GROMACS .gro file of C-alpha atoms in nm:
model
  449
    1MET     CA    1  -0.025   0.001   0.032
    2PHE     CA    2   0.284   0.227   0.056
    3GLU     CA    3   0.647   0.226   0.019
    4GLN     CA    4   0.824   0.015   0.224
    5PRO     CA    5   1.128   0.225   0.372
    6VAL     CA    6   1.107   0.457   0.625
    7ARG     CA    7   1.321   0.250   0.905
    8TYR     CA    8   1.465   0.410   1.188
    9ILE     CA    9   1.304   0.287   1.503
   10ALA     CA   10   1.521   0.513   1.806
   11GLN     CA   11   1.634   0.288   2.070
   12PRO     CA   12   1.732   0.400   2.415
   13PRO     CA   13   2.129   0.522   2.438
   14LEU     CA   14   2.328   0.283   2.736
   15GLY     CA   15   2.571   0.527   2.846
   16GLU     CA   16   2.821   0.710   2.622
   17LEU     CA   17   2.812   0.686   2.322
   18ASP     CA   18   3.106   0.723   2.087
   19ASP     CA   19   3.086   0.967   1.797
   20SER     CA   20   3.055   0.755   1.506
   21THR     CA   21   2.783   0.582   1.691
   22LEU     CA   22   2.622   0.971   1.728
   23LEU     CA   23   2.691   1.021   1.307
   24ALA     CA   24   2.524   0.694   1.262
   25THR     CA   25   2.240   0.764   1.444
   26ALA     CA   26   2.183   1.150   1.272
   27ARG     CA   27   2.240   1.017   0.920
   28GLU     CA   28   1.943   0.750   1.017
   29ARG     CA   29   1.748   1.010   1.132
   30ALA     CA   30   1.778   1.234   0.879
   31ALA     CA   31   1.731   0.974   0.571
   32TYR     CA   32   1.445   0.864   0.805
   33LEU     CA   33   1.292   1.253   0.723
   34ALA     CA   34   1.387   1.273   0.377
   35ASP     CA   35   1.221   0.941   0.341
   36ALA     CA   36   0.920   0.983   0.512
   37SER     CA   37   0.887   1.364   0.346
   38LYS     CA   38   0.899   1.210   0.005
   39GLN     CA   39   0.586   0.936   0.088
   40LEU     CA   40   0.370   1.222   0.265
   41ALA     CA   41   0.394   1.426  -0.027
   42GLY     CA   42   0.311   1.108  -0.266
   43SER     CA   43  -0.077   1.193  -0.258
   44LEU     CA   44  -0.268   1.450  -0.238
   45ASN     CA   45  -0.547   1.287  -0.100
   46PRO     CA   46  -0.700   1.373   0.268
   47ASP     CA   47  -0.759   0.987   0.352
   48ARG     CA   48  -0.406   0.808   0.185
   49THR     CA   49  -0.189   1.088   0.304
   50LEU     CA   50  -0.369   1.016   0.697
   51ARG     CA   51  -0.221   0.642   0.679
   52ARG     CA   52   0.075   0.768   0.483
   53ALA     CA   53   0.122   1.015   0.791
   54LEU     CA   54   0.043   0.653   1.035
   55HIS     CA   55   0.245   0.461   0.789
   56VAL     CA   56   0.604   0.673   0.862
   57THR     CA   57   0.554   0.706   1.225
   58VAL     CA   58   0.440   0.351   1.327
   59PRO     CA   59   0.697   0.144   1.404
   60ALA     CA   60   0.966   0.428   1.342
   61VAL     CA   61   0.940   0.652   1.641
   62ALA     CA   62   0.670   0.497   1.816
   63ASP     CA   63   0.467   0.210   1.856
   64TRP     CA   64   0.097   0.281   1.838
   65ALA     CA   65  -0.006   0.656   1.712
   66GLN     CA   66  -0.330   0.832   1.650
   67VAL     CA   67  -0.397   1.173   1.418
   68MET     CA   68  -0.726   1.356   1.535
   69MET     CA   69  -0.843   1.593   1.314
   70PRO     CA   70  -1.188   1.814   1.286
   71THR     CA   71  -1.473   1.685   1.070
   72ARG     CA   72  -1.796   1.916   0.983
   73THR     CA   73  -1.934   1.806   1.300
   74GLY     CA   74  -1.683   1.687   1.538
   75VAL     CA   75  -1.329   1.539   1.482
   76ARG     CA   76  -1.213   1.194   1.398
   77TYR     CA   77  -0.982   0.980   1.613
   78THR     CA   78  -0.774   0.699   1.379
   79ALA     CA   79  -0.503   0.498   1.514
   80VAL     CA   80  -0.295   0.196   1.418
   81ARG     CA   81  -0.040  -0.008   1.611
   82ALA     CA   82   0.316  -0.152   1.514
   83ASP     CA   83   0.213  -0.541   1.578
   84GLU     CA   84  -0.055  -0.455   1.306
   85PRO     CA   85   0.029  -0.174   1.053
   86ASP     CA   86  -0.225  -0.230   0.825
   87ARG     CA   87  -0.550  -0.209   1.027
   88PHE     CA   88  -0.644   0.154   1.091
   89VAL     CA   89  -0.905   0.186   1.377
   90THR     CA   90  -1.101   0.533   1.305
   91GLU     CA   91  -1.406   0.662   1.552
   92GLU     CA   92  -1.573   1.029   1.553
   93GLY     CA   93  -1.590   1.196   1.853
   94ALA     CA   94  -1.671   1.559   2.000
   95ARG     CA   95  -1.442   1.873   1.894
   96PRO     CA   96  -1.241   1.944   2.198
   97GLN     CA   97  -1.276   2.248   2.361
   98ALA     CA   98  -0.984   2.513   2.270
   99GLY     CA   99  -0.879   2.610   2.678
  100GLU     CA  100  -0.924   2.228   2.865
  101LEU     CA  101  -0.654   2.163   3.097
  102SER     CA  102  -0.580   1.844   2.970
  103GLY     CA  103  -0.579   1.641   2.706
  104HIS     CA  104  -0.584   1.726   2.305
  105GLY     CA  105  -0.796   2.153   2.430
  106ARG     CA  106  -0.444   2.218   2.598
  107ILE     CA  107  -0.235   2.144   2.346
  108LEU     CA  108  -0.491   2.334   2.050
  109THR     CA  109  -0.467   2.594   2.275
  110THR     CA  110  -0.137   2.621   2.350
  111GLY     CA  111   0.003   2.493   2.027
  112ARG     CA  112   0.340   2.357   2.175
  113TYR     CA  113   0.378   1.899   2.274
  114GLU     CA  114   0.338   1.741   2.562
  115LEU     CA  115   0.562   1.412   2.717
  116MET     CA  116   0.427   1.227   2.971
  117HIS     CA  117   0.479   0.889   3.169
  118VAL     CA  118   0.220   0.628   3.178
  119LEU     CA  119   0.146   0.359   3.437
  120ALA     CA  120  -0.078   0.186   3.349
  121ASP     CA  121  -0.118  -0.120   3.600
  122GLY     CA  122  -0.493  -0.225   3.576
  123TYR     CA  123  -0.638   0.135   3.573
  124VAL     CA  124  -0.737   0.415   3.288
  125PRO     CA  125  -0.431   0.682   3.376
  126GLU     CA  126  -0.581   1.031   3.358
  127ILE     CA  127  -0.388   1.117   3.056
  128VAL     CA  128  -0.483   0.872   2.854
  129ALA     CA  129  -0.875   0.965   2.934
  130ALA     CA  130  -0.796   1.270   2.798
  131THR     CA  131  -0.622   1.223   2.474
  132VAL     CA  132  -0.792   0.918   2.354
  133PRO     CA  133  -1.192   0.813   2.348
  134GLU     CA  134  -1.309   0.488   2.515
  135GLY     CA  135  -1.379   0.153   2.332
  136GLU     CA  136  -1.202  -0.019   2.057
  137LEU     CA  137  -0.865   0.317   2.008
  138ARG     CA  138  -0.836   0.334   2.377
  139ASN     CA  139  -0.832  -0.100   2.435
  140GLY     CA  140  -0.578  -0.055   2.165
  141LEU     CA  141  -0.326   0.142   2.333
  142LEU     CA  142  -0.349  -0.003   2.655
  143GLY     CA  143  -0.290  -0.318   2.520
  144LEU     CA  144   0.049  -0.222   2.485
  145ARG     CA  145   0.130  -0.142   2.830
  146PRO     CA  146   0.261   0.225   2.737
  147ALA     CA  147   0.520   0.434   2.919
  148ASP     CA  148   0.537   0.740   2.746
  149LEU     CA  149   0.301   0.960   2.600
  150LEU     CA  150   0.329   1.253   2.313
  151VAL     CA  151   0.076   1.447   2.219
  152LEU     CA  152   0.231   1.700   1.952
  153PRO     CA  153   0.025   1.973   1.778
  154LEU     CA  154  -0.049   1.950   1.401
  155THR     CA  155   0.042   2.327   1.291
  156ALA     CA  156   0.080   2.498   0.984
  157ARG     CA  157  -0.028   2.811   0.809
  158GLY     CA  158   0.018   2.942   1.191
  159THR     CA  159  -0.309   2.713   1.255
  160THR     CA  160  -0.356   2.459   1.471
  161PHE     CA  161  -0.605   2.176   1.353
  162GLY     CA  162  -0.501   1.893   1.472
  163THR     CA  163  -0.318   1.569   1.749
  164LEU     CA  164  -0.025   1.381   1.651
  165THR     CA  165  -0.002   1.199   1.990
  166LEU     CA  166   0.275   0.859   1.972
  167ALA     CA  167   0.331   0.574   2.228
  168ARG     CA  168   0.579   0.374   2.346
  169ARG     CA  169   0.560   0.065   2.558
  170ALA     CA  170   0.764  -0.018   2.841
  171GLY     CA  171   1.115  -0.012   2.809
  172ARG     CA  172   1.122   0.221   2.508
  173GLY     CA  173   1.061   0.560   2.654
  174PHE     CA  174   1.127   0.890   2.439
  175GLU     CA  175   1.476   1.011   2.447
  176PRO     CA  176   1.519   1.428   2.435
  177GLU     CA  177   1.662   1.281   2.048
  178ASP     CA  178   1.384   1.128   1.986
  179VAL     CA  179   1.115   1.385   2.133
  180ALA     CA  180   1.280   1.608   1.819
  181THR     CA  181   1.268   1.383   1.573
  182ALA     CA  182   0.922   1.381   1.660
  183VAL     CA  183   0.860   1.711   1.684
  184GLU     CA  184   1.038   1.764   1.315
  185ILE     CA  185   0.850   1.476   1.126
  186THR     CA  186   0.482   1.606   1.289
  187GLY     CA  187   0.562   1.921   1.127
  188ARG     CA  188   0.588   1.797   0.828
  189ILE     CA  189   0.290   1.559   0.835
  190ALA     CA  190   0.096   1.893   0.918
  191ILE     CA  191   0.175   2.057   0.606
  192ALA     CA  192   0.071   1.757   0.406
  193LEU     CA  193  -0.235   1.713   0.567
  194ASP     CA  194  -0.335   2.058   0.553
  195THR     CA  195  -0.210   2.076   0.198
  196ALA     CA  196  -0.395   1.791   0.112
  197GLY     CA  197  -0.735   1.934   0.281
  198VAL     CA  198  -0.729   2.265   0.137
  199TYR     CA  199  -0.697   2.066  -0.224
  200ALA     CA  200  -0.962   1.893  -0.132
  201GLU     CA  201  -1.193   2.196  -0.048
  202GLN     CA  202  -1.071   2.335  -0.325
  203ALA     CA  203  -1.155   2.045  -0.579
  204ARG     CA  204  -1.496   2.024  -0.410
  205VAL     CA  205  -1.606   2.398  -0.492
  206ALA     CA  206  -1.432   2.392  -0.819
  207GLU     CA  207  -1.689   2.103  -0.860
  208VAL     CA  208  -2.006   2.249  -0.690
  209LEU     CA  209  -1.843   2.542  -0.945
  210ALA     CA  210  -1.876   2.371  -1.282
  211ALA     CA  211  -2.187   2.167  -1.207
  212SER     CA  212  -2.328   2.502  -1.184
  213LEU     CA  213  -2.178   2.617  -1.568
  214ARG     CA  214  -2.223   2.304  -1.706
  215ALA     CA  215  -2.461   2.257  -2.050
  216PRO     CA  216  -2.846   2.240  -1.839
  217GLU     CA  217  -3.011   1.993  -1.918
  218LEU     CA  218  -3.264   2.030  -2.182
  219PRO     CA  219  -3.669   2.029  -2.076
  220GLU     CA  220  -3.949   1.822  -2.137
  221THR     CA  221  -4.095   1.984  -2.464
  222PRO     CA  222  -4.319   1.784  -2.560
  223ASP     CA  223  -4.481   1.991  -2.861
  224LEU     CA  224  -4.086   2.065  -2.990
  225ALA     CA  225  -3.871   1.805  -3.076
  226ILE     CA  226  -3.412   1.889  -2.956
  227GLY     CA  227  -3.128   1.773  -3.059
  228ALA     CA  228  -2.843   1.901  -2.873
  229ARG     CA  229  -2.457   1.800  -2.847
  230MET     CA  230  -2.158   2.047  -2.657
  231ARG     CA  231  -1.827   1.933  -2.676
  232ALA     CA  232  -1.511   2.154  -2.474
  233ALA     CA  233  -1.157   2.218  -2.716
  234MET     CA  234  -1.009   2.163  -2.396
  235HIS     CA  235  -0.965   1.741  -2.330
  236THR     CA  236  -0.886   1.794  -1.990
  237ALA     CA  237  -1.193   2.037  -1.898
  238GLU     CA  238  -1.565   1.904  -1.871
  239ILE     CA  239  -1.678   2.336  -1.961
  240GLY     CA  240  -1.598   2.595  -2.212
  241GLY     CA  241  -1.718   2.878  -2.450
  242ASP     CA  242  -1.959   2.790  -2.577
  243PHE     CA  243  -2.330   2.704  -2.451
  244PHE     CA  244  -2.744   2.681  -2.500
  245ASP     CA  245  -3.066   2.734  -2.283
  246VAL     CA  246  -3.351   2.636  -2.381
  247PHE     CA  247  -3.710   2.760  -2.120
  248GLY     CA  248  -4.037   2.814  -2.205
  249GLU     CA  249  -4.387   2.679  -2.193
  250PRO     CA  250  -4.562   2.391  -2.459
  251GLY     CA  251  -4.655   2.645  -2.739
  252ASP     CA  252  -4.404   2.909  -2.687
  253TRP     CA  253  -4.033   2.819  -2.597
  254SER     CA  254  -3.744   3.038  -2.558
  255VAL     CA  255  -3.389   2.901  -2.767
  256LEU     CA  256  -3.042   3.012  -2.670
  257LEU     CA  257  -2.718   2.918  -2.841
  258GLY     CA  258  -2.402   3.091  -2.774
  259ASP     CA  259  -2.025   3.164  -2.809
  260VAL     CA  260  -1.837   3.300  -2.597
  261ALA     CA  261  -1.430   3.452  -2.660
  262GLY     CA  262  -1.202   3.289  -2.525
  263LYS     CA  263  -1.206   2.887  -2.355
  264GLY     CA  264  -1.182   2.665  -2.016
  265ALA     CA  265  -1.275   2.780  -1.738
  266GLU     CA  266  -1.262   3.169  -1.774
  267ALA     CA  267  -1.523   3.138  -2.088
  268ALA     CA  268  -1.727   2.918  -1.849
  269ILE     CA  269  -1.818   3.123  -1.589
  270LEU     CA  270  -1.946   3.410  -1.867
  271THR     CA  271  -2.151   3.135  -2.067
  272GLY     CA  272  -2.300   3.056  -1.641
  273GLN     CA  273  -2.362   3.505  -1.645
  274ALA     CA  274  -2.495   3.498  -2.011
  275ARG     CA  275  -2.766   3.207  -1.941
  276HIS     CA  276  -2.880   3.377  -1.618
  277THR     CA  277  -2.951   3.731  -1.757
  278VAL     CA  278  -3.101   3.625  -2.057
  279ARG     CA  279  -3.303   3.454  -1.805
  280GLY     CA  280  -3.327   3.700  -1.587
  281ALA     CA  281  -3.471   3.944  -1.880
  282ALA     CA  282  -3.722   3.657  -2.040
  283PHE     CA  283  -3.908   3.720  -1.702
  284PHE     CA  284  -4.012   4.112  -1.892
  285ASP     CA  285  -3.977   4.096  -2.253
  286ARG     CA  286  -3.928   3.749  -2.454
  287ARG     CA  287  -3.835   3.919  -2.784
  288PRO     CA  288  -3.505   3.733  -2.907
  289ALA     CA  289  -3.464   4.110  -2.986
  290GLU     CA  290  -3.486   4.242  -2.655
  291LEU     CA  291  -3.295   3.954  -2.494
  292LEU     CA  292  -2.974   4.060  -2.680
  293ARG     CA  293  -3.025   4.383  -2.639
  294VAL     CA  294  -3.043   4.370  -2.195
  295LEU     CA  295  -2.728   4.087  -2.255
  296ASN     CA  296  -2.481   4.323  -2.453
  297ALA     CA  297  -2.580   4.575  -2.169
  298ALA     CA  298  -2.488   4.325  -1.896
  299LEU     CA  299  -2.199   4.204  -2.038
  300PHE     CA  300  -2.061   4.570  -2.135
  301ALA     CA  301  -2.122   4.706  -1.802
  302GLY     CA  302  -1.927   4.385  -1.620
  303ALA     CA  303  -1.641   4.453  -1.888
  304ASP     CA  304  -1.301   4.519  -1.735
  305ARG     CA  305  -1.221   4.827  -1.921
  306ALA     CA  306  -0.862   4.755  -1.912
  307GLN     CA  307  -0.915   4.402  -2.115
  308PRO     CA  308  -1.246   4.496  -2.307
  309ALA     CA  309  -1.191   4.199  -2.511
  310SER     CA  310  -1.208   3.920  -2.238
  311ARG     CA  311  -1.623   3.973  -2.238
  312PHE     CA  312  -1.726   3.958  -2.595
  313LEU     CA  313  -1.973   3.687  -2.752
  314THR     CA  314  -2.183   3.598  -2.992
  315ALA     CA  315  -2.525   3.471  -2.991
  316ILE     CA  316  -2.863   3.353  -3.191
  317SER     CA  317  -3.167   3.464  -2.997
  318ALA     CA  318  -3.499   3.267  -3.072
  319ARG     CA  319  -3.885   3.247  -3.021
  320VAL     CA  320  -4.039   2.912  -3.052
  321THR     CA  321  -4.411   2.885  -3.144
  322THR     CA  322  -4.553   2.568  -3.263
  323ALA     CA  323  -4.899   2.401  -3.380
  324PRO     CA  324  -5.068   2.111  -3.343
  325ASP     CA  325  -4.968   1.999  -3.668
  326GLY     CA  326  -4.575   1.995  -3.670
  327SER     CA  327  -4.535   2.324  -3.766
  328ILE     CA  328  -4.284   2.561  -3.610
  329SER     CA  329  -4.272   2.954  -3.653
  330VAL     CA  330  -3.934   3.140  -3.538
  331LEU     CA  331  -3.872   3.464  -3.440
  332LEU     CA  332  -3.446   3.541  -3.433
  333ALA     CA  333  -3.199   3.791  -3.335
  334SER     CA  334  -2.879   3.728  -3.401
  335ALA     CA  335  -2.553   3.867  -3.233
  336GLY     CA  336  -2.257   3.815  -3.484
  337HIS     CA  337  -2.300   3.458  -3.474
  338PRO     CA  338  -2.337   3.226  -3.795
  339ARG     CA  339  -2.622   3.234  -3.928
  340PRO     CA  340  -2.925   2.931  -3.878
  341LEU     CA  341  -2.925   2.669  -4.162
  342VAL     CA  342  -3.279   2.525  -4.168
  343VAL     CA  343  -3.354   2.168  -4.307
  344ARG     CA  344  -3.608   2.121  -4.531
  345LYS     CA  345  -3.798   1.773  -4.518
  346SER     CA  346  -3.729   1.781  -4.889
  347GLY     CA  347  -3.344   1.775  -4.858
  348VAL     CA  348  -3.326   2.190  -4.906
  349VAL     CA  349  -3.105   2.372  -4.725
  350GLU     CA  350  -3.157   2.721  -4.616
  351GLU     CA  351  -2.989   2.993  -4.490
  352VAL     CA  352  -3.105   3.238  -4.279
  353PRO     CA  353  -3.005   3.565  -4.366
  354ILE     CA  354  -3.025   3.759  -4.040
  355LYS     CA  355  -2.671   3.949  -3.877
  356GLY     CA  356  -2.615   4.136  -3.609
  357LEU     CA  357  -2.344   4.309  -3.335
  358LEU     CA  358  -2.174   4.093  -3.160
  359CYS     CA  359  -2.243   4.122  -2.765
  360GLY     CA  360  -1.984   4.340  -2.563
  361ALA     CA  361  -1.887   4.541  -2.770
  362LEU     CA  362  -2.072   4.857  -2.771
  363PRO     CA  363  -2.257   5.008  -2.471
  364THR     CA  364  -2.607   4.969  -2.667
  365ALA     CA  365  -2.701   4.788  -2.935
  366ARG     CA  366  -3.014   4.722  -3.137
  367TYR     CA  367  -3.059   4.393  -3.303
  368THR     CA  368  -3.292   4.339  -3.599
  369GLU     CA  369  -3.546   4.007  -3.603
  370VAL     CA  370  -3.567   3.732  -3.874
  371ARG     CA  371  -3.935   3.508  -3.879
  372GLN     CA  372  -3.907   3.170  -4.048
  373GLU     CA  373  -4.181   2.920  -4.111
  374LEU     CA  374  -4.046   2.607  -4.095
  375ALA     CA  375  -4.359   2.294  -4.198
  376PRO     CA  376  -4.403   1.987  -4.033
  377GLY     CA  377  -4.103   1.757  -4.124
  378ASP     CA  378  -3.799   2.086  -4.143
  379MET     CA  379  -3.578   2.131  -3.898
  380MET     CA  380  -3.366   2.424  -3.781
  381LEU     CA  381  -2.985   2.385  -3.730
  382LEU     CA  382  -2.796   2.670  -3.506
  383PHE     CA  383  -2.381   2.619  -3.447
  384THR     CA  384  -2.146   2.764  -3.288
  385ASP     CA  385  -1.821   2.834  -3.486
  386GLY     CA  386  -1.634   2.557  -3.375
  387VAL     CA  387  -1.846   2.321  -3.676
  388PRO     CA  388  -1.745   2.529  -4.000
  389ASP     CA  389  -1.385   2.621  -3.820
  390ALA     CA  390  -1.281   2.292  -3.732
  391ILE     CA  391  -0.906   2.172  -3.858
  392GLY     CA  392  -0.896   1.868  -4.087
  393SER     CA  393  -0.624   1.743  -4.330
  394GLU     CA  394  -0.850   1.877  -4.580
  395GLY     CA  395  -0.830   2.240  -4.431
  396ARG     CA  396  -1.129   2.382  -4.270
  397PHE     CA  397  -1.458   2.207  -4.236
  398GLY     CA  398  -1.677   2.470  -4.385
  399LEU     CA  399  -2.028   2.582  -4.409
  400GLY     CA  400  -2.037   2.362  -4.786
  401ARG     CA  401  -1.926   2.069  -4.614
  402LEU     CA  402  -2.254   2.107  -4.327
  403SER     CA  403  -2.487   2.224  -4.584
  404GLN     CA  404  -2.420   1.893  -4.745
  405LEU     CA  405  -2.409   1.665  -4.424
  406ALA     CA  406  -2.780   1.802  -4.301
  407ALA     CA  407  -2.907   1.774  -4.675
  408GLY     CA  408  -2.850   1.397  -4.608
  409TYR     CA  409  -3.040   1.425  -4.254
  410ALA     CA  410  -3.351   1.520  -4.399
  411GLY     CA  411  -3.587   1.417  -4.185
  412SER     CA  412  -3.495   1.168  -3.971
  413GLY     CA  413  -3.537   1.450  -3.681
  414PRO     CA  414  -3.334   1.674  -3.464
  415HIS     CA  415  -3.093   1.432  -3.245
  416ALA     CA  416  -2.985   1.255  -3.591
  417LEU     CA  417  -2.951   1.587  -3.709
  418ALA     CA  418  -2.720   1.689  -3.402
  419GLU     CA  419  -2.557   1.394  -3.325
  420ALA     CA  420  -2.404   1.316  -3.733
  421VAL     CA  421  -2.260   1.704  -3.680
  422ASP     CA  422  -2.102   1.670  -3.390
  423ILE     CA  423  -1.958   1.312  -3.478
  424ALA     CA  424  -1.827   1.422  -3.848
  425VAL     CA  425  -1.678   1.751  -3.700
  426ALA     CA  426  -1.461   1.494  -3.415
  427GLU     CA  427  -1.435   1.308  -3.750
  428TYR     CA  428  -1.262   1.487  -3.981
  429GLY     CA  429  -1.024   1.692  -3.668
  430GLY     CA  430  -0.941   1.370  -3.620
  431ALA     CA  431  -0.621   1.233  -3.707
  432GLY     CA  432  -0.386   1.352  -3.427
  433LEU     CA  433  -0.558   1.666  -3.463
  434ALA     CA  434  -0.626   1.861  -3.099
  435PRO     CA  435  -0.948   2.040  -3.183
  436THR     CA  436  -0.877   2.401  -3.173
  437ASP     CA  437  -1.191   2.525  -3.062
  438ASP     CA  438  -1.571   2.442  -2.833
  439VAL     CA  439  -1.825   2.275  -3.091
  440ALA     CA  440  -2.202   2.293  -2.974
  441VAL     CA  441  -2.509   2.224  -3.195
  442LEU     CA  442  -2.863   2.232  -3.160
  443ALA     CA  443  -3.145   2.150  -3.371
  444PHE     CA  444  -3.482   2.173  -3.360
  445GLY     CA  445  -3.854   2.089  -3.532
  446GLY     CA  446  -4.240   2.073  -3.495
  447VAL     CA  447  -4.438   1.773  -3.357
  448ARG     CA  448  -4.729   1.709  -3.450
  449LEU     CA  449  -4.995   1.599  -3.082
   0.00000   0.00000   0.00000
């Protein structure tokens, strides 16, 4: 489970030691600290780091060790014995109160270690009762007939957040040199545990934020068939700068698809702001041109004037009115976005003649609207520039190739069309070529009720 070295088992001195023995002991301690530090740095997972911390202390510097760490509701005690090095015993407990006269509370308050001599002959010493919780942990310790108990603070970034308790059985007490070694390794353990905890918390926060920035699930739209696909250009990221959203009610749906300048997390944050802005504006006026006007004003107002290009985006806003026979009427406005395609059931592909200023460029902008009528079986295809601009062995994917592909899927339905475009773009940019831009595709068509 762990790298095996970490030797150093200190022994009490017997009489005067010559220089060669002292030098050899110093080298052993230095080698132990170096190897222990390497093992502690081997993981950023809090649980693994905790077990590594116990592994490097038992039996190297103690016969039994216990780590007390805070949790959200209290504290967790984890201990291990030298005769069972792979068996970690864990118990939950109440958080010690800072300022207590004994036990962990005093260590947490003072930030100083305490060395206590224990005589456990048939009764539980006070220091053990104050330091080790009752139950399997305490029984495991008392079974060793401990002679010395050393409680050390886990301190990192100026804060004592936990304790490391070490015990040695009779005949093997803590000499001053052993205490110094224990203090040294405890400091390194504290830094490793704190680093792992900070990393885990940052990862948790990042996951929560990422979840809020990912593409939303499509709503139930019984009168409107929708197919959507999205891929981030950065293969290590699940979020990117392309986005879409669908909201409204049967008979009257709003569709938004956009592309933020940039890639990665920074662009994804702006996509979330754009979606929330449009949804908020839709409570007052759902006209596509008005939604883009509000989005433009919000982006410009929030832009960093030192880096104004950091808050640009292109978008298509559409309001879709459905009819029981499966036909739909689409009112569109564009903010500098690639023109949508209308895929007729007959196989004819038409480009919607619409244009407009990208959002965030100027404090005010006016957008024009264009209406398109789609008969039953017709579809509309929205896409970001990552589709026509995809690079392959023959250059750009291009609008001509996209139109030809869409014509071949006429009448197949929005789900099949969106999936076909996504797959075609991914395969076109294959052969070891990394995607150059995020890709978002959204197709929709009416449903006969």
